[in-house]
PDB file of C-alpha atoms in Angstrom:
ATOM      1  CA  MET X 154      50.028 -10.100   2.773  1.00  0.00           C
ATOM      2  CA  GLN X 155      46.384  -9.857   1.829  1.00  0.00           C
ATOM      3  CA  ASN X 156      44.325 -10.392  -1.388  1.00  0.00           C
ATOM      4  CA  LYS X 157      40.782  -9.069  -2.297  1.00  0.00           C
ATOM      5  CA  LEU X 158      38.964 -10.199  -5.478  1.00  0.00           C
ATOM      6  CA  LEU X 159      36.042  -8.217  -6.844  1.00  0.00           C
ATOM      7  CA  LYS X 160      33.477  -9.802  -8.795  1.00  0.00           C
ATOM      8  CA  ARG X 161      29.939  -8.948 -10.068  1.00  0.00           C
ATOM      9  CA  ILE X 162      26.691 -10.950  -9.141  1.00  0.00           C
ATOM     10  CA  SER X 163      23.037 -10.100  -9.520  1.00  0.00           C
ATOM     11  CA  GLN X 164      21.160  -7.755  -7.243  1.00  0.00           C
ATOM     12  CA  ASN X 165      19.336 -10.027  -5.038  1.00  0.00           C
ATOM     13  CA  LEU X 166      20.641 -13.458  -5.061  1.00  0.00           C
ATOM     14  CA  ARG X 167      23.301 -15.467  -6.369  1.00  0.00           C
ATOM     15  CA  VAL X 168      25.208 -18.590  -5.443  1.00  0.00           C
ATOM     16  CA  PHE X 169      28.647 -18.271  -5.398  1.00  0.00           C
ATOM     17  CA  HIS X 170      31.137 -21.044  -5.408  1.00  0.00           C
ATOM     18  CA  ILE X 171      34.973 -21.175  -4.857  1.00  0.00           C
ATOM     19  CA  PHE X 172      37.257 -23.991  -4.034  1.00  0.00           C
ATOM     20  CA  ILE X 173      40.618 -23.646  -2.219  1.00  0.00           C
ATOM     21  CA  LEU X 174      43.394 -26.050  -4.123  1.00  0.00           C
ATOM     22  CA  VAL X 175      46.600 -26.903  -2.473  1.00  0.00           C
ATOM     23  CA  SER X 176      49.272 -28.132  -4.795  1.00  0.00           C
ATOM     24  CA  LEU X 177      52.441 -29.965  -3.527  1.00  0.00           C
ATOM     25  CA  CYS X 178      55.440 -29.663  -5.519  1.00  0.00           C
ATOM     26  CA  SER X 179      57.867 -32.841  -4.126  1.00  0.00           C
ATOM     27  CA  SER X 180      38.726 -10.807  21.047  1.00  0.00           C
ATOM     28  CA  LEU X 181      35.363  -9.327  21.085  1.00  0.00           C
ATOM     29  CA  ASN X 182      32.642 -10.209  23.451  1.00  0.00           C
ATOM     30  CA  LEU X 183      30.058 -10.399  20.691  1.00  0.00           C
ATOM     31  CA  PHE X 184      32.176 -13.203  18.663  1.00  0.00           C
ATOM     32  CA  ALA X 185      33.090 -14.915  22.126  1.00  0.00           C
ATOM     33  CA  GLN X 186      33.659 -18.534  20.910  1.00  0.00           C
ATOM     34  CA  SER X 187      31.700 -21.426  22.247  1.00  0.00           C
ATOM     35  CA  ASP X 188      31.983 -25.004  21.190  1.00  0.00           C
ATOM     36  CA  SER X 189      29.382 -24.635  18.741  1.00  0.00           C
ATOM     37  CA  SER X 190      30.615 -21.052  17.102  1.00  0.00           C
ATOM     38  CA  TYR X 191      33.673 -22.795  15.480  1.00  0.00           C
ATOM     39  CA  ALA X 192      34.148 -25.881  13.788  1.00  0.00           C
ATOM     40  CA  GLU X 193      36.749 -27.530  11.347  1.00  0.00           C
ATOM     41  CA  LEU X 194      36.703 -29.670   8.457  1.00  0.00           C
ATOM     42  CA  ASN X 195      39.526 -32.490   8.680  1.00  0.00           C
ATOM     43  CA  LEU X 196      39.640 -34.565   5.903  1.00  0.00           C
ATOM     44  CA  ASN X 197      42.324 -35.936   3.906  1.00  0.00           C
ATOM     45  CA  ASN X 198      45.412 -33.362   3.735  1.00  0.00           C
ATOM     46  CA  ILE X 199      43.625 -30.280   4.693  1.00  0.00           C
ATOM     47  CA  LYS X 200      42.265 -28.972   8.177  1.00  0.00           C
ATOM     48  CA  ALA X 201      40.170 -25.912   8.103  1.00  0.00           C
ATOM     49  CA  GLY X 202      38.044 -23.910  10.548  1.00  0.00           C
ATOM     50  CA  PHE X 203      35.004 -21.910  10.113  1.00  0.00           C
ATOM     51  CA  ALA X 204      33.388 -19.399  12.530  1.00  0.00           C
ATOM     52  CA  SER X 205      29.848 -18.241  13.072  1.00  0.00           C
ATOM     53  CA  ASN X 206      30.323 -14.629  11.633  1.00  0.00           C
ATOM     54  CA  GLY X 207      31.525 -15.906   8.538  1.00  0.00           C
ATOM     55  CA  THR X 208      35.619 -15.636   9.114  1.00  0.00           C
ATOM     56  CA  LEU X 209      37.206 -18.369   7.394  1.00  0.00           C
ATOM     57  CA  PHE X 210      39.967 -20.553   8.595  1.00  0.00           C
ATOM     58  CA  LYS X 211      40.915 -18.506  11.846  1.00  0.00           C
ATOM     59  CA  ASN X 212      39.286 -18.975  15.255  1.00  0.00           C
ATOM     60  CA  ILE X 213      39.253 -15.595  15.929  1.00  0.00           C
ATOM     61  CA  ASN X 214      39.642 -15.849  19.786  1.00  0.00           C
ATOM     62  CA  ASP X 215      42.656 -17.970  19.405  1.00  0.00           C
ATOM     63  CA  ILE X 216      44.996 -16.400  21.862  1.00  0.00           C
ATOM     64  CA  GLU X 217      48.035 -17.950  19.949  1.00  0.00           C
ATOM     65  CA  GLY X 218      47.249 -16.352  16.988  1.00  0.00           C
ATOM     66  CA  ASP X 219      47.707 -19.607  14.939  1.00  0.00           C
ATOM     67  CA  ALA X 220      46.818 -19.440  11.055  1.00  0.00           C
ATOM     68  CA  GLY X 221      43.424 -21.766  10.429  1.00  0.00           C
ATOM     69  CA  PHE X 222      44.040 -23.227   7.130  1.00  0.00           C
ATOM     70  CA  ILE X 223      46.863 -25.925   7.384  1.00  0.00           C
ATOM     71  CA  PHE X 224      48.490 -28.719   5.715  1.00  0.00           C
ATOM     72  CA  SER X 225      48.419 -31.779   7.854  1.00  0.00           C
ATOM     73  CA  SER X 226      50.222 -35.063   7.662  1.00  0.00           C
ATOM     74  CA  ASP X 227      51.579 -37.689  10.001  1.00  0.00           C
ATOM     75  CA  GLU X 228      54.912 -35.742   9.930  1.00  0.00           C
ATOM     76  CA  ASP X 229      54.020 -32.144  10.449  1.00  0.00           C
ATOM     77  CA  THR X 230      51.497 -29.180  10.406  1.00  0.00           C
ATOM     78  CA  ALA X 231      52.145 -26.323   8.180  1.00  0.00           C
ATOM     79  CA  ALA X 232      50.083 -23.282   7.910  1.00  0.00           C
ATOM     80  CA  MET X 233      48.797 -21.851   4.330  1.00  0.00           C
ATOM     81  CA  ILE X 234      46.428 -19.397   5.094  1.00  0.00           C
ATOM     82  CA  TYR X 235      46.068 -17.427   8.405  1.00  0.00           C
ATOM     83  CA  THR X 236      42.185 -16.250   7.588  1.00  0.00           C
ATOM     84  CA  ALA X 237      40.098 -14.939   4.870  1.00  0.00           C
ATOM     85  CA  GLN X 238      36.515 -13.363   4.638  1.00  0.00           C
ATOM     86  CA  LEU X 239      33.833 -12.775   2.118  1.00  0.00           C
ATOM     87  CA  TRP X 240      33.769  -8.938   1.226  1.00  0.00           C
ATOM     88  CA  ALA X 241      30.452  -7.453  -0.517  1.00  0.00           C
ATOM     89  CA  ALA X 242      29.988  -3.924  -2.261  1.00  0.00           C
ATOM     90  CA  GLY X 243      26.801  -2.476  -4.008  1.00  0.00           C
ATOM     91  CA  ILE X 244      25.010   0.702  -4.538  1.00  0.00           C
ATOM     92  CA  ILE X 245      21.786   1.543  -2.806  1.00  0.00           C
ATOM     93  CA  GLY X 246      20.474   5.045  -4.201  1.00  0.00           C
ATOM     94  CA  ASN X 247      23.565   7.022  -4.722  1.00  0.00           C
ATOM     95  CA  ASP X 248      25.362   5.601  -1.802  1.00  0.00           C
ATOM     96  CA  THR X 249      28.327   2.815  -2.360  1.00  0.00           C
ATOM     97  CA  LEU X 250      27.923   0.701   0.692  1.00  0.00           C
ATOM     98  CA  VAL X 251      30.665  -2.301   1.723  1.00  0.00           C
ATOM     99  CA  ALA X 252      30.574  -5.055   4.271  1.00  0.00           C
ATOM    100  CA  ALA X 253      33.829  -6.365   5.039  1.00  0.00           C
ATOM    101  CA  ASN X 254      35.825  -7.866   8.187  1.00  0.00           C
ATOM    102  CA  THR X 255      39.401  -8.105   8.441  1.00  0.00           C
ATOM    103  CA  TYR X 256      41.039  -8.981  12.119  1.00  0.00           C
ATOM    104  CA  PHE X 257      38.427  -7.203  14.152  1.00  0.00           C
ATOM    105  CA  MET X 258      41.136  -4.694  15.958  1.00  0.00           C
ATOM    106  CA  ARG X 259      38.965  -1.807  14.937  1.00  0.00           C
ATOM    107  CA  GLY X 260      35.335  -3.696  14.700  1.00  0.00           C
ATOM    108  CA  PHE X 261      33.433  -5.439  12.413  1.00  0.00           C
ATOM    109  CA  ASP X 262      30.954  -5.212   9.681  1.00  0.00           C
ATOM    110  CA  ILE X 263      29.347  -8.649   9.489  1.00  0.00           C
ATOM    111  CA  SER X 264      27.946 -10.485  12.112  1.00  0.00           C
ATOM    112  CA  TYR X 265      26.298 -14.042  13.151  1.00  0.00           C
ATOM    113  CA  GLY X 266      23.040 -14.918  12.267  1.00  0.00           C
ATOM    114  CA  PRO X 267      20.404 -14.151   9.836  1.00  0.00           C
ATOM    115  CA  VAL X 268      18.827 -10.333   9.374  1.00  0.00           C
ATOM    116  CA  SER X 269      16.426  -9.745  12.225  1.00  0.00           C
ATOM    117  CA  GLN X 270      14.769  -7.343  14.237  1.00  0.00           C
ATOM    118  CA  GLN X 271      15.846  -8.382  17.810  1.00  0.00           C
ATOM    119  CA  HIS X 272      19.570  -9.526  18.650  1.00  0.00           C
ATOM    120  CA  ASP X 273      18.995 -10.954  22.294  1.00  0.00           C
ATOM    121  CA  SER X 274      20.374 -13.696  24.289  1.00  0.00           C
ATOM    122  CA  LEU X 275      17.790 -16.047  22.695  1.00  0.00           C
ATOM    123  CA  TYR X 276      18.978 -14.795  19.311  1.00  0.00           C
ATOM    124  CA  LYS X 277      22.846 -15.245  20.333  1.00  0.00           C
ATOM    125  CA  LEU X 278      22.175 -18.917  21.799  1.00  0.00           C
ATOM    126  CA  LYS X 279      20.318 -19.890  18.521  1.00  0.00           C
ATOM    127  CA  TYR X 280      22.643 -18.463  15.911  1.00  0.00           C
ATOM    128  CA  ASN X 281      26.144 -17.931  17.093  1.00  0.00           C
ATOM    129  CA  LYS X 282      27.079 -21.292  16.029  1.00  0.00           C
ATOM    130  CA  VAL X 283      28.107 -23.318  12.802  1.00  0.00           C
ATOM    131  CA  TRP X 284      26.369 -26.621  12.302  1.00  0.00           C
ATOM    132  CA  LYS X 285      28.874 -29.338  11.115  1.00  0.00           C
ATOM    133  CA  ILE X 286      27.473 -32.842   9.825  1.00  0.00           C
ATOM    134  CA  SER X 287      28.705 -35.653   7.709  1.00  0.00           C
ATOM    135  CA  LYS X 288      27.003 -37.449   4.735  1.00  0.00           C
ATOM    136  CA  ALA X 289      27.424 -40.755   6.891  1.00  0.00           C
ATOM    137  CA  LYS X 290      25.203 -39.418   9.660  1.00  0.00           C
ATOM    138  CA  ILE X 291      22.590 -38.315   7.432  1.00  0.00           C
ATOM    139  CA  ASP X 292      22.600 -41.278   5.876  1.00  0.00           C
ATOM    140  CA  ASP X 293      22.195 -42.926   8.907  1.00  0.00           C
ATOM    141  CA  HIS X 294      19.144 -40.981   9.926  1.00  0.00           C
ATOM    142  CA  ILE X 295      17.543 -41.576   6.572  1.00  0.00           C
ATOM    143  CA  ALA X 296      18.003 -45.294   7.327  1.00  0.00           C
ATOM    144  CA  ASN X 297      17.162 -45.377  11.011  1.00  0.00           C
ATOM    145  CA  TYR X 298      14.802 -42.621  11.701  1.00  0.00           C
ATOM    146  CA  GLN X 299      11.786 -44.631  12.311  1.00  0.00           C
ATOM    147  CA  SER X 300      13.848 -47.430  14.005  1.00  0.00           C
ATOM    148  CA  PRO X 301      13.104 -48.150  17.954  1.00  0.00           C
ATOM    149  CA  GLY X 302      16.079 -46.423  20.108  1.00  0.00           C
ATOM    150  CA  TYR X 303      17.153 -44.229  17.316  1.00  0.00           C
ATOM    151  CA  ALA X 304      18.492 -41.182  18.697  1.00  0.00           C
ATOM    152  CA  ILE X 305      18.758 -38.162  16.193  1.00  0.00           C
ATOM    153  CA  ASP X 306      22.028 -36.563  15.831  1.00  0.00           C
ATOM    154  CA  ASN X 307      22.210 -33.126  17.591  1.00  0.00           C
ATOM    155  CA  THR X 308      22.942 -31.094  14.445  1.00  0.00           C
ATOM    156  CA  ILE X 309      20.383 -33.119  12.424  1.00  0.00           C
ATOM    157  CA  LEU X 310      17.963 -32.145  15.366  1.00  0.00           C
ATOM    158  CA  ASN X 311      18.795 -28.365  15.409  1.00  0.00           C
ATOM    159  CA  TRP X 312      19.540 -27.666  11.814  1.00  0.00           C
ATOM    160  CA  PRO X 313      18.808 -23.841  11.268  1.00  0.00           C
ATOM    161  CA  ALA X 314      16.160 -24.289   8.804  1.00  0.00           C
ATOM    162  CA  HIS X 315      13.715 -21.655   9.880  1.00  0.00           C
ATOM    163  CA  GLY X 316      13.973 -18.442  11.095  1.00  0.00           C
ATOM    164  CA  ASP X 317      11.571 -16.671  13.411  1.00  0.00           C
ATOM    165  CA  VAL X 318       9.292 -14.658  11.260  1.00  0.00           C
ATOM    166  CA  SER X 319       7.708 -12.526  14.236  1.00  0.00           C
ATOM    167  CA  LYS X 320      11.171 -11.014  14.657  1.00  0.00           C
ATOM    168  CA  GLY X 321      11.739 -10.304  10.918  1.00  0.00           C
ATOM    169  CA  GLU X 322      13.636 -13.299  10.245  1.00  0.00           C
ATOM    170  CA  ALA X 323      13.430 -15.172   6.964  1.00  0.00           C
ATOM    171  CA  TYR X 324      11.171 -18.562   7.364  1.00  0.00           C
ATOM    172  CA  ILE X 325      13.291 -20.468   5.097  1.00  0.00           C
ATOM    173  CA  LEU X 326      16.756 -20.352   6.132  1.00  0.00           C
ATOM    174  CA  ALA X 327      19.215 -23.588   5.993  1.00  0.00           C
ATOM    175  CA  PRO X 328      18.286 -26.148   2.849  1.00  0.00           C
ATOM    176  CA  PHE X 329      16.813 -29.212   4.007  1.00  0.00           C
ATOM    177  CA  HIS X 330      15.007 -32.480   2.353  1.00  0.00           C
ATOM    178  CA  ASP X 331      11.021 -32.166   3.125  1.00  0.00           C
ATOM    179  CA  VAL X 332       9.918 -35.630   2.935  1.00  0.00           C
ATOM    180  CA  ASN X 333       6.221 -34.831   3.216  1.00  0.00           C
ATOM    181  CA  GLN X 334       6.647 -31.501   1.361  1.00  0.00           C
ATOM    182  CA  ASN X 335       4.801 -29.762   3.836  1.00  0.00           C
ATOM    183  CA  GLY X 336       7.324 -26.714   4.027  1.00  0.00           C
ATOM    184  CA  TYR X 337       8.451 -27.615   7.504  1.00  0.00           C
ATOM    185  CA  TYR X 338      11.390 -29.045   8.821  1.00  0.00           C
ATOM    186  CA  ASP X 339      10.525 -32.114  10.725  1.00  0.00           C
ATOM    187  CA  PRO X 340      13.615 -34.494  11.384  1.00  0.00           C
ATOM    188  CA  PHE X 341      11.489 -36.768  13.472  1.00  0.00           C
ATOM    189  CA  GLY X 342       9.371 -37.096  10.164  1.00  0.00           C
ATOM    190  CA  GLY X 343      12.534 -37.885   8.168  1.00  0.00           C
ATOM    191  CA  ASP X 344      13.564 -34.513   7.027  1.00  0.00           C
ATOM    192  CA  TYR X 345      17.520 -34.002   7.088  1.00  0.00           C
ATOM    193  CA  PRO X 346      19.840 -31.111   5.986  1.00  0.00           C
ATOM    194  CA  LEU X 347      20.808 -31.019   2.466  1.00  0.00           C
ATOM    195  CA  ILE X 348      24.582 -30.559   2.024  1.00  0.00           C
ATOM    196  CA  LYS X 349      27.273 -31.025  -0.298  1.00  0.00           C
ATOM    197  CA  GLY X 350      30.472 -33.345   0.133  1.00  0.00           C
ATOM    198  CA  ASP X 351      31.343 -36.057   2.638  1.00  0.00           C
ATOM    199  CA  GLU X 352      31.669 -33.452   5.466  1.00  0.00           C
ATOM    200  CA  ALA X 353      30.277 -29.995   5.865  1.00  0.00           C
ATOM    201  CA  VAL X 354      30.052 -26.973   8.023  1.00  0.00           C
ATOM    202  CA  TYR X 355      27.105 -24.429   7.562  1.00  0.00           C
ATOM    203  CA  PHE X 356      27.033 -20.852   8.796  1.00  0.00           C
ATOM    204  CA  ILE X 357      24.709 -17.751   8.440  1.00  0.00           C
ATOM    205  CA  CYS X 358      25.852 -14.235   8.675  1.00  0.00           C
ATOM    206  CA  ASN X 359      24.524 -10.810   7.778  1.00  0.00           C
ATOM    207  CA  ASP X 360      25.591  -6.975   7.983  1.00  0.00           C
ATOM    208  CA  ALA X 361      22.529  -5.524   9.332  1.00  0.00           C
ATOM    209  CA  GLY X 362      22.803  -6.221  12.838  1.00  0.00           C
ATOM    210  CA  TYR X 363      25.310  -3.792  14.363  1.00  0.00           C
ATOM    211  CA  SER X 364      26.956  -0.510  12.913  1.00  0.00           C
ATOM    212  CA  HIS X 365      29.609  -0.972  10.487  1.00  0.00           C
ATOM    213  CA  SER X 366      32.761  -0.203  12.627  1.00  0.00           C
ATOM    214  CA  GLU X 367      35.064  -1.523  10.398  1.00  0.00           C
ATOM    215  CA  THR X 368      34.206   0.466   7.266  1.00  0.00           C
ATOM    216  CA  GLY X 369      32.112   2.998   8.426  1.00  0.00           C
ATOM    217  CA  SER X 370      29.618   2.173   5.547  1.00  0.00           C
ATOM    218  CA  ASP X 371      25.525   1.898   6.131  1.00  0.00           C
ATOM    219  CA  SER X 372      24.195  -1.733   6.081  1.00  0.00           C
ATOM    220  CA  MET X 373      23.201  -3.229   2.703  1.00  0.00           C
ATOM    221  CA  ASN X 374      20.889  -5.792   4.737  1.00  0.00           C
ATOM    222  CA  ILE X 375      22.725  -8.837   3.253  1.00  0.00           C
ATOM    223  CA  GLU X 376      22.457 -12.095   4.665  1.00  0.00           C
ATOM    224  CA  ILE X 377      25.259 -14.416   3.983  1.00  0.00           C
ATOM    225  CA  HIS X 378      24.451 -18.403   3.698  1.00  0.00           C
ATOM    226  CA  GLY X 379      27.832 -20.407   3.640  1.00  0.00           C
ATOM    227  CA  MET X 380      28.576 -24.153   3.228  1.00  0.00           C
ATOM    228  CA  ALA X 381      32.118 -25.400   3.494  1.00  0.00           C
ATOM    229  CA  TYR X 382      32.876 -28.957   2.616  1.00  0.00           C
ATOM    230  CA  ALA X 383      35.220 -31.848   1.520  1.00  0.00           C
ATOM    231  CA  TYR X 384      35.325 -34.893   0.123  1.00  0.00           C
ATOM    232  CA  ASP X 385      36.542 -38.195   1.879  1.00  0.00           C
ATOM    233  CA  THR X 386      38.704 -39.477  -1.033  1.00  0.00           C
ATOM    234  CA  ASN X 387      42.013 -40.693  -2.256  1.00  0.00           C
ATOM    235  CA  ASP X 388      41.438 -38.407  -5.291  1.00  0.00           C
ATOM    236  CA  ALA X 389      44.902 -36.550  -5.878  1.00  0.00           C
ATOM    237  CA  VAL X 390      43.425 -33.080  -6.201  1.00  0.00           C
ATOM    238  CA  LEU X 391      40.442 -33.598  -3.946  1.00  0.00           C
ATOM    239  CA  LYS X 392      42.182 -34.608  -0.842  1.00  0.00           C
ATOM    240  CA  ASN X 393      43.797 -31.285  -0.987  1.00  0.00           C
ATOM    241  CA  THR X 394      40.981 -29.244  -1.887  1.00  0.00           C
ATOM    242  CA  VAL X 395      38.066 -27.452   0.316  1.00  0.00           C
ATOM    243  CA  PHE X 396      35.044 -26.024  -1.326  1.00  0.00           C
ATOM    244  CA  LEU X 397      33.255 -22.958  -0.254  1.00  0.00           C
ATOM    245  CA  SER X 398      29.441 -22.387  -1.296  1.00  0.00           C
ATOM    246  CA  TYR X 399      27.705 -19.007  -0.810  1.00  0.00           C
ATOM    247  CA  ARG X 400      24.107 -17.961  -1.099  1.00  0.00           C
ATOM    248  CA  ILE X 401      23.533 -14.020  -0.555  1.00  0.00           C
ATOM    249  CA  TYR X 402      20.043 -12.617   0.176  1.00  0.00           C
ATOM    250  CA  ASN X 403      19.131  -9.178   0.083  1.00  0.00           C
ATOM    251  CA  ARG X 404      17.020  -8.997   2.775  1.00  0.00           C
ATOM    252  CA  GLY X 405      16.021  -4.979   2.502  1.00  0.00           C
ATOM    253  CA  VAL X 406      13.517  -3.284   0.565  1.00  0.00           C
ATOM    254  CA  SER X 407      15.999  -1.503  -1.656  1.00  0.00           C
ATOM    255  CA  THR X 408      17.833  -2.679  -4.718  1.00  0.00           C
ATOM    256  CA  ILE X 409      21.333  -3.278  -4.572  1.00  0.00           C
ATOM    257  CA  LYS X 410      22.929  -2.122  -7.860  1.00  0.00           C
ATOM    258  CA  ASP X 411      26.419  -2.699  -9.308  1.00  0.00           C
ATOM    259  CA  PHE X 412      26.599  -5.351  -6.294  1.00  0.00           C
ATOM    260  CA  LYS X 413      30.394  -7.082  -5.926  1.00  0.00           C
ATOM    261  CA  LEU X 414      31.792  -9.795  -4.006  1.00  0.00           C
ATOM    262  CA  GLY X 415      35.191 -10.243  -3.300  1.00  0.00           C
ATOM    263  CA  MET X 416      37.481 -12.722  -1.161  1.00  0.00           C
ATOM    264  CA  TRP X 417      39.841 -11.073   1.598  1.00  0.00           C
ATOM    265  CA  THR X 418      42.744 -13.651   1.978  1.00  0.00           C
ATOM    266  CA  ASP X 419      45.575 -13.311   4.294  1.00  0.00           C
ATOM    267  CA  PHE X 420      48.252 -15.959   2.971  1.00  0.00           C
ATOM    268  CA  ASP X 421      50.679 -17.359   5.297  1.00  0.00           C
ATOM    269  CA  LEU X 422      52.553 -20.114   3.191  1.00  0.00           C
ATOM    270  CA  GLY X 423      54.523 -21.669   5.968  1.00  0.00           C
ATOM    271  CA  ASN X 424      57.172 -18.791   6.507  1.00  0.00           C
ATOM    272  CA  PRO X 425      55.020 -15.708   5.527  1.00  0.00           C
ATOM    273  CA  ASN X 426      57.906 -13.193   4.747  1.00  0.00           C
ATOM    274  CA  ASP X 427      58.906 -14.923   1.548  1.00  0.00           C
ATOM    275  CA  ASP X 428      55.586 -15.372  -0.321  1.00  0.00           C
ATOM    276  CA  VAL X 429      54.745 -14.424  -3.841  1.00  0.00           C
ATOM    277  CA  MET X 430      51.202 -13.769  -5.030  1.00  0.00           C
ATOM    278  CA  GLY X 431      50.135 -13.786  -8.734  1.00  0.00           C
ATOM    279  CA  CYS X 432      46.466 -14.100 -10.614  1.00  0.00           C
ATOM    280  CA  ASP X 433      45.334 -15.755 -13.527  1.00  0.00           C
ATOM    281  CA  SER X 434      42.331 -14.003 -14.659  1.00  0.00           C
ATOM    282  CA  ALA X 435      41.704 -16.265 -17.597  1.00  0.00           C
ATOM    283  CA  ASN X 436      41.277 -19.344 -15.126  1.00  0.00           C
ATOM    284  CA  SER X 437      39.682 -16.845 -12.379  1.00  0.00           C
ATOM    285  CA  ILE X 438      42.315 -18.083  -9.756  1.00  0.00           C
ATOM    286  CA  VAL X 439      44.572 -16.258  -7.355  1.00  0.00           C
ATOM    287  CA  TYR X 440      47.518 -17.997  -6.424  1.00  0.00           C
ATOM    288  CA  CYS X 441      50.570 -17.863  -3.419  1.00  0.00           C
ATOM    289  CA  TYR X 442      53.717 -19.624  -3.902  1.00  0.00           C
ATOM    290  CA  ASN X 443      57.258 -19.418  -2.134  1.00  0.00           C
ATOM    291  CA  GLY X 444      59.701 -16.648  -3.378  1.00  0.00           C
ATOM    292  CA  ASP X 445      62.339 -19.061  -3.765  1.00  0.00           C
ATOM    293  CA  LEU X 446      63.510 -23.089  -3.367  1.00  0.00           C
ATOM    294  CA  HIS X 447      63.670 -23.066   0.185  1.00  0.00           C
ATOM    295  CA  ASP X 448      61.059 -22.074   2.677  1.00  0.00           C
ATOM    296  CA  GLU X 449      63.177 -21.541   5.681  1.00  0.00           C
ATOM    297  CA  GLY X 450      62.522 -21.037   9.544  1.00  0.00           C
ATOM    298  CA  PRO X 451      60.259 -23.043  12.044  1.00  0.00           C
ATOM    299  CA  MET X 452      57.150 -22.223  10.191  1.00  0.00           C
ATOM    300  CA  GLY X 453      58.538 -23.061   6.725  1.00  0.00           C
ATOM    301  CA  PHE X 454      58.233 -25.979   4.497  1.00  0.00           C
ATOM    302  CA  GLY X 455      61.508 -26.621   3.962  1.00  0.00           C
ATOM    303  CA  SER X 456      63.050 -27.801   0.637  1.00  0.00           C
ATOM    304  CA  TYR X 457      59.324 -28.769  -0.397  1.00  0.00           C
ATOM    305  CA  PRO X 458      57.446 -25.543  -0.581  1.00  0.00           C
ATOM    306  CA  PRO X 459      53.846 -26.015  -1.771  1.00  0.00           C
ATOM    307  CA  ALA X 460      51.512 -23.727  -3.752  1.00  0.00           C
ATOM    308  CA  ILE X 461      47.932 -22.881  -2.754  1.00  0.00           C
ATOM    309  CA  GLY X 462      45.241 -21.377  -5.285  1.00  0.00           C
ATOM    310  CA  ILE X 463      41.685 -19.866  -4.524  1.00  0.00           C
ATOM    311  CA  LYS X 464      39.325 -20.402  -7.808  1.00  0.00           C
ATOM    312  CA  PHE X 465      36.258 -19.058  -8.525  1.00  0.00           C
ATOM    313  CA  LEU X 466      33.831 -21.583 -10.035  1.00  0.00           C
ATOM    314  CA  SER X 467      30.601 -20.012 -10.468  1.00  0.00           C
ATOM    315  CA  GLU X 468      31.327 -17.037 -12.550  1.00  0.00           C
ATOM    316  CA  SER X 469      34.860 -15.180 -14.003  1.00  0.00           C
ATOM    317  CA  MET X 470      37.036 -13.315 -11.756  1.00  0.00           C
ATOM    318  CA  THR X 471      37.008  -9.594 -12.766  1.00  0.00           C
ATOM    319  CA  GLY X 472      40.144  -8.565 -11.067  1.00  0.00           C
ATOM    320  CA  SER X 473      42.676  -8.811  -8.261  1.00  0.00           C
ATOM    321  CA  ILE X 474      44.659  -6.434  -6.289  1.00  0.00           C
ATOM    322  CA  SER X 475      47.136  -7.036  -2.961  1.00  0.00           C
ATOM    323  CA  TYR X 476      48.011  -4.541  -0.268  1.00  0.00           C
ATOM    324  CA  ASN X 477      50.322  -4.471   2.827  1.00  0.00           C
ATOM    325  CA  ASN X 478      49.373  -4.709   6.279  1.00  0.00           C
ATOM    326  CA  SER X 479      49.321  -1.293   8.015  1.00  0.00           C
ATOM    327  CA  SER X 480      47.328   0.373  10.860  1.00  0.00           C
ATOM    328  CA  ALA X 481      45.567   2.426   8.459  1.00  0.00           C
ATOM    329  CA  GLY X 482      42.941  -0.330   7.812  1.00  0.00           C
ATOM    330  CA  ILE X 483      41.264  -1.441   4.296  1.00  0.00           C
ATOM    331  CA  PRO X 484      42.464   0.876   1.270  1.00  0.00           C
TER     332      PRO X 484
END
């Protein structure tokens, strides 16, 4: 079962926030995973993974095929979402263009890294990764970067603050605090990543690096910056919540009209065969819950099935549709 939500944003750049809330009721060589191209948030009750090409929750080279967004506790571990992906669409000239990934069985539209004129081994080495960092490590860096014997955390040291302008990449990429305001990221001088929450994963991807083998569309030349984050807290809501913040850049020369974003989501709420989906457009939330009072089977939650919701925070949701899996691809 999948779901996509289409929503309008501005033509060039807009910050796009969603959060994923759990409510408890009583392989392609291009994307070959490495230790740095996939990382998980693992705070409180939720474990969720994020990949370098923008795939949410699912490790795309996981041979076992396990779901990637799970509710974890000392007693058990149960899946809630299999995978998800940000989708985009817009009009350039007279053409409607789309960027969308699903399961990578036919191909892909969105790949890792910023928009660039060169996709060689050095590009892959630099950008086929995600950057996971905690507020505690950043605070330690702020307090001790001038201390004798201090070693800078590897993520802080290699934060993707700048692109290679000689290859057509944007100079400023990931956000950072510029201590001396010289416009250059220098962790040895005290600069540090700007993140949200107590733990964050940052990723950069684009739709311009390769042909759109998933949809057959032409590229929009968009660059997607994503930050997934969570809070280390005992708050009853926040400990069951993961936040996602996106910045979308138009790196092309053409204006993108009627630009829309959607969140394609494959819910797997324990046993996926009895899930029910709904939408509350007034509150900008799409949700999934069990169709009866018992979530049966080895993957099920038993007599205490949960519900899960994806809520859009920055703008109102304009609609929601669902479709059944088939070999025909995206409807």
